[in-house]
PDB file of C-alpha atoms in Angstrom:
ATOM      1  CA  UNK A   1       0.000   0.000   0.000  1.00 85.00           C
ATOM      2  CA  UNK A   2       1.588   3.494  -1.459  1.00 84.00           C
ATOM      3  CA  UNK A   3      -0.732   6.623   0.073  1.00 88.00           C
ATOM      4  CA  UNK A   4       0.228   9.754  -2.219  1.00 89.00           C
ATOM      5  CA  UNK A   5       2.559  12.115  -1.523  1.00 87.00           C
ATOM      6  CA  UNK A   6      -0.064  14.741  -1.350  1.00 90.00           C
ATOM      7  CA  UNK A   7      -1.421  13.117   2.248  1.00 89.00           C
ATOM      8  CA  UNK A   8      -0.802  14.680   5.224  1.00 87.00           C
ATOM      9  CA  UNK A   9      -2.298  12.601   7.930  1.00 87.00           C
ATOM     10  CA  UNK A  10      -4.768   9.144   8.549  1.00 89.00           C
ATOM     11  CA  UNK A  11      -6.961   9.525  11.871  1.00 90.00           C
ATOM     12  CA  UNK A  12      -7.480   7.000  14.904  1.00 94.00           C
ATOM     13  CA  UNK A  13      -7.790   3.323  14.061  1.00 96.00           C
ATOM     14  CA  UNK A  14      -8.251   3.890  10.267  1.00 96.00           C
ATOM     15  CA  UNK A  15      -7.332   0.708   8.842  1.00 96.00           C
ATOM     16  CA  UNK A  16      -7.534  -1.258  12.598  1.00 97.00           C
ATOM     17  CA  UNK A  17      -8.619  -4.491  11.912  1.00 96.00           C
ATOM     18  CA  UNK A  18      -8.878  -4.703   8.436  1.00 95.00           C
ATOM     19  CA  UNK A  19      -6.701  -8.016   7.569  1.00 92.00           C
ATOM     20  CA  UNK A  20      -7.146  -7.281   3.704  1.00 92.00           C
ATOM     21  CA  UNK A  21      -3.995  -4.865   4.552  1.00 92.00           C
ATOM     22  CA  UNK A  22      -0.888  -7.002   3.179  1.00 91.00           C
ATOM     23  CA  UNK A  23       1.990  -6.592   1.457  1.00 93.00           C
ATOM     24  CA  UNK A  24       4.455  -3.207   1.961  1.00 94.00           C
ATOM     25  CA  UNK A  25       3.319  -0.074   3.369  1.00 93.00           C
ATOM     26  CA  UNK A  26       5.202   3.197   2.913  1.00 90.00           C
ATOM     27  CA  UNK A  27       3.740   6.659   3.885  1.00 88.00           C
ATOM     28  CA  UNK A  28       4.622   9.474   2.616  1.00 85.00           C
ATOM     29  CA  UNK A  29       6.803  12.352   3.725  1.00 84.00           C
ATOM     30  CA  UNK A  30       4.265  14.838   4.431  1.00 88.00           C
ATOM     31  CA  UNK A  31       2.676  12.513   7.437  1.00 91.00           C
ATOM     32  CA  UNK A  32       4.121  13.948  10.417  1.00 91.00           C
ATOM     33  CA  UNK A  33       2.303  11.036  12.933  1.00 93.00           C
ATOM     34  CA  UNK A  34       1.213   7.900  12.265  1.00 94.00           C
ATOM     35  CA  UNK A  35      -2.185   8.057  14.954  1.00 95.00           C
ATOM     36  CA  UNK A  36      -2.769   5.435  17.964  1.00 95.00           C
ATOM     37  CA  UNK A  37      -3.837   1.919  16.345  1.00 96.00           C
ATOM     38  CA  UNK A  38      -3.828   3.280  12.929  1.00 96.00           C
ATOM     39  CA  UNK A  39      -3.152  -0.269  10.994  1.00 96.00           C
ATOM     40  CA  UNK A  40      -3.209  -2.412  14.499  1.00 97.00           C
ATOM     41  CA  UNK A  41      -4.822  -6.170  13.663  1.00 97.00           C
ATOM     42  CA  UNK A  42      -4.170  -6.007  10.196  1.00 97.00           C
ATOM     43  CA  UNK A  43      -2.292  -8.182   7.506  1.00 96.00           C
ATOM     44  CA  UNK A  44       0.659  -5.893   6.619  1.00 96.00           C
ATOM     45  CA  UNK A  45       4.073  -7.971   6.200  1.00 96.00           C
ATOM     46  CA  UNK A  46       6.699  -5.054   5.786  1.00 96.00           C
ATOM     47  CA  UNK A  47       6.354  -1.481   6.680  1.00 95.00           C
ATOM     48  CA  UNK A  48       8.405   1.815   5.697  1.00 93.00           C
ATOM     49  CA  UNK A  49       8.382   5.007   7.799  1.00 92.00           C
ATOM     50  CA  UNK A  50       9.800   7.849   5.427  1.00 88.00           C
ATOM     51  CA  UNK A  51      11.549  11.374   6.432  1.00 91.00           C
ATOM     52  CA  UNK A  52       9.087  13.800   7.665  1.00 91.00           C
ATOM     53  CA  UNK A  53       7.177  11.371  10.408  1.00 92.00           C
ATOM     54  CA  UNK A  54       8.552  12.417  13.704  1.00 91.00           C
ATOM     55  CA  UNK A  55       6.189   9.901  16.176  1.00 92.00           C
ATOM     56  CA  UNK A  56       4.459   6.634  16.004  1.00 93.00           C
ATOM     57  CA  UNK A  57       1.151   6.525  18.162  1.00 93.00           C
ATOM     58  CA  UNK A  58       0.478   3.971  20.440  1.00 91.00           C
ATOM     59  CA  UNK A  59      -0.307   0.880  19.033  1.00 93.00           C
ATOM     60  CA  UNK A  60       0.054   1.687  15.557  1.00 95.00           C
ATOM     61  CA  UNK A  61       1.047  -1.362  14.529  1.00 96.00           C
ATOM     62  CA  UNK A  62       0.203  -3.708  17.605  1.00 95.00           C
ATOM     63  CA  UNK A  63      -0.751  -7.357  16.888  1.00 95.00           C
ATOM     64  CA  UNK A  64       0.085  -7.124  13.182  1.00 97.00           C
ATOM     65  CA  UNK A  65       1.028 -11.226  13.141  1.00 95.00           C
ATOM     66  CA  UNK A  66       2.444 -10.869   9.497  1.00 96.00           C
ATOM     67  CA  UNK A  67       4.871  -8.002  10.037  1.00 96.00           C
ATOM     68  CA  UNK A  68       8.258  -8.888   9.196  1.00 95.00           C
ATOM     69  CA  UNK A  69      10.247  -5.763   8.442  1.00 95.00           C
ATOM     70  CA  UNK A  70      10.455  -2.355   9.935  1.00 94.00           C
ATOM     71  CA  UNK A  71      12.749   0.358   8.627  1.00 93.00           C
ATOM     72  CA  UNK A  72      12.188   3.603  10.429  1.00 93.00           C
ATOM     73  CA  UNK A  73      13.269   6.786   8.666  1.00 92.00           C
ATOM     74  CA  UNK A  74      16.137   8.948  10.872  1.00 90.00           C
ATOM     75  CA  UNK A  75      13.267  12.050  11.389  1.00 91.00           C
ATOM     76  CA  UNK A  76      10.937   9.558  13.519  1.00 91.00           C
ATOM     77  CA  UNK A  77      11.810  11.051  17.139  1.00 89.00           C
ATOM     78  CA  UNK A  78       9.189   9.326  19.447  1.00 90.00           C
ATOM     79  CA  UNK A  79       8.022   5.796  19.305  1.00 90.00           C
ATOM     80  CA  UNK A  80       4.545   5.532  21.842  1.00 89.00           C
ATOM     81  CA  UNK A  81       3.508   2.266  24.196  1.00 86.00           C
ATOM     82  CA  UNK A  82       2.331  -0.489  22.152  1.00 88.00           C
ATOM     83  CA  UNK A  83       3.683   0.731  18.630  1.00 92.00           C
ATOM     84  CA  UNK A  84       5.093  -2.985  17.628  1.00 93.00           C
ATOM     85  CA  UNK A  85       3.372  -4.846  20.501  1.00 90.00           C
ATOM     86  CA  UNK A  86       2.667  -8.918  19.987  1.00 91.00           C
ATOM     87  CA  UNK A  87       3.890  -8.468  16.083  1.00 93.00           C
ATOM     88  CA  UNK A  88       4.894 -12.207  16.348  1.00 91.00           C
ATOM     89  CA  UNK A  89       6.415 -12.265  12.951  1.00 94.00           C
ATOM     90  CA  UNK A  90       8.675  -9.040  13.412  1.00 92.00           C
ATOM     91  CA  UNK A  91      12.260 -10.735  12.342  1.00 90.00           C
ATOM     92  CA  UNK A  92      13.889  -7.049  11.468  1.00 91.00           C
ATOM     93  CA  UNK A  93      14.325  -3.520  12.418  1.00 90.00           C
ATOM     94  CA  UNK A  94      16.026  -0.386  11.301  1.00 90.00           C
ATOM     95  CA  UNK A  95      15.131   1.894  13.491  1.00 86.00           C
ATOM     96  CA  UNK A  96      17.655   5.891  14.491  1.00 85.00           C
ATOM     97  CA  UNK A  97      19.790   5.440  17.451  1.00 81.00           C
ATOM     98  CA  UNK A  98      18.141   8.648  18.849  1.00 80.00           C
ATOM     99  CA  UNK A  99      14.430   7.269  18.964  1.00 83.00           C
ATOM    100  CA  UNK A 100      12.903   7.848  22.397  1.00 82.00           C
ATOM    101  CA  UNK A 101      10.466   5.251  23.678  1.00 77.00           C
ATOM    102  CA  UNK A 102       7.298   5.490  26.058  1.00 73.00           C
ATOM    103  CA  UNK A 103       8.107   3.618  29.123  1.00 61.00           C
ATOM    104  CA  UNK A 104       6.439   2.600  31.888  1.00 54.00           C
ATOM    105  CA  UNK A 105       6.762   3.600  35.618  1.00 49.00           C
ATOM    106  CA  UNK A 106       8.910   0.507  36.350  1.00 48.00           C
ATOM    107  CA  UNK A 107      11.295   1.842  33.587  1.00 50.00           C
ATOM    108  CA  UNK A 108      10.042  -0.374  30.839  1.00 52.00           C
ATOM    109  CA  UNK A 109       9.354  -0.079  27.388  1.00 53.00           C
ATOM    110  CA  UNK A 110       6.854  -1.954  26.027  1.00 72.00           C
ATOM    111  CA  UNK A 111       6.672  -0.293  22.571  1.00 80.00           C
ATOM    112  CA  UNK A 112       8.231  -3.526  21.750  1.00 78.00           C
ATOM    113  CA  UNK A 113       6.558  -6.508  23.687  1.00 77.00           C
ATOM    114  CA  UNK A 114       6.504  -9.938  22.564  1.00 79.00           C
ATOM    115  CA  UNK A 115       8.517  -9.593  19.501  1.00 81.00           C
ATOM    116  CA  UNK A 116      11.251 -11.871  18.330  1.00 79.00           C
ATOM    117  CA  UNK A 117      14.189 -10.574  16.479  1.00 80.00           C
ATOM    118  CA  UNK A 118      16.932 -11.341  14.284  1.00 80.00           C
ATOM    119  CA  UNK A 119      18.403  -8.279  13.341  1.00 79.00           C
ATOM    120  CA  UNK A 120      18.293  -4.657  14.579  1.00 81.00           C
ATOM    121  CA  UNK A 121      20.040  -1.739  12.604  1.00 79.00           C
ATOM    122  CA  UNK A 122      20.370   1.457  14.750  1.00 79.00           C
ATOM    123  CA  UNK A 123      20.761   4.255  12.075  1.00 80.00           C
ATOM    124  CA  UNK A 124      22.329   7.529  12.928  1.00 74.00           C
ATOM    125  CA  UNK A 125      19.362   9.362  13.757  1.00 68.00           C
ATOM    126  CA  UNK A 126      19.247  12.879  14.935  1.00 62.00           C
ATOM    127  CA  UNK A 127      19.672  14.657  18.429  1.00 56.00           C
ATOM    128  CA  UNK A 128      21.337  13.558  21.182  1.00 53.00           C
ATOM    129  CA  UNK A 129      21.910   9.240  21.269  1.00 49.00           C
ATOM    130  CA  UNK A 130      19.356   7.993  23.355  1.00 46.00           C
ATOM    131  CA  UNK A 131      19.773   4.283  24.397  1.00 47.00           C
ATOM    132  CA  UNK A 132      18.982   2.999  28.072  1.00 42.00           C
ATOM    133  CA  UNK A 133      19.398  -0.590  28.221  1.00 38.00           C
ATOM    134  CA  UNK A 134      15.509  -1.153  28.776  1.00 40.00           C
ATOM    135  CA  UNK A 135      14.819   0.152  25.525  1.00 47.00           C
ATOM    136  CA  UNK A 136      14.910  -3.609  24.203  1.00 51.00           C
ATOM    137  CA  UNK A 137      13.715  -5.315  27.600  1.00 48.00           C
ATOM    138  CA  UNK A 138      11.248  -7.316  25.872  1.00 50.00           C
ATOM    139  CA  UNK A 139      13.045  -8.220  22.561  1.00 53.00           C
ATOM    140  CA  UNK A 140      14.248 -11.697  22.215  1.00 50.00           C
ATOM    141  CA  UNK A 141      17.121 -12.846  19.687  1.00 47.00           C
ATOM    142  CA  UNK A 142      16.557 -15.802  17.910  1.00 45.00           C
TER     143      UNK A 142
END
């Protein structure tokens, strides 16, 4: 799924739940945030996050079982509670090194809960490095 360049922004929950969602999805620059459970429970298998997004909503992307790939452009600062939660299929992530996370009050992130992965790529990013070791609590390597 390619949304044209000309789009600016998709609400709450747009596609949530719509499994019909699968293949790639790429949004385009002019989408500053990508909304709480905007394409949660649905099919997608590889997502791109472009320059110009600057925060992922909370549970964006939670329980999307087919999700395999996540690249994460270098202008996405924030990434909310939830945004990859139970995405059992997530094997790969690109994600800036400067990415802040929601966390909890014990001092966990769960942004990315019950995920197993292969292969992260922290990308230079922008701002200060921001990397506390419970960024990735809840990641397991296979």
């Amino acid at each position: 799924m390619v949304f044209p360049e000309s789009l600016t922004g998709i609400g709450l929950s747009a596609f949530s739940g719509c499994r019909g969602i699968i293949g790639k999805i790429i949004f385009p620059e002019k989408i500053e945030k990508i909304s709480d459970n905007t394409f949660s429970n649905t099919g997608i298998e590889e997502l791109e996050i472009k320059e110009g997004v600057v925060s992922v909503g909370s549970g964006a992307f939670e329980n999307c079982k087919n999700l395999r790939k996540v690249v994460i452009a270098d202008s996405v600062t924030f990434l909310d509670s939830r945004a990859f939660q139970a995405c059992e299929s997530l094997r790969e992530i690109a994600l800036p090194i400067s990415t802040r996370y929601s966390t909890s009050e014990t001092g966990n992130s769960p942004t990315f809960t019950d995920v197993q992965v292969n292969k992260i790529i922290f990308t230079r990013g922008t701002g200060e490095t921001f990397r506390p070791y419970y960024d990735f609590n809840s990641i397991t390597q296979s």
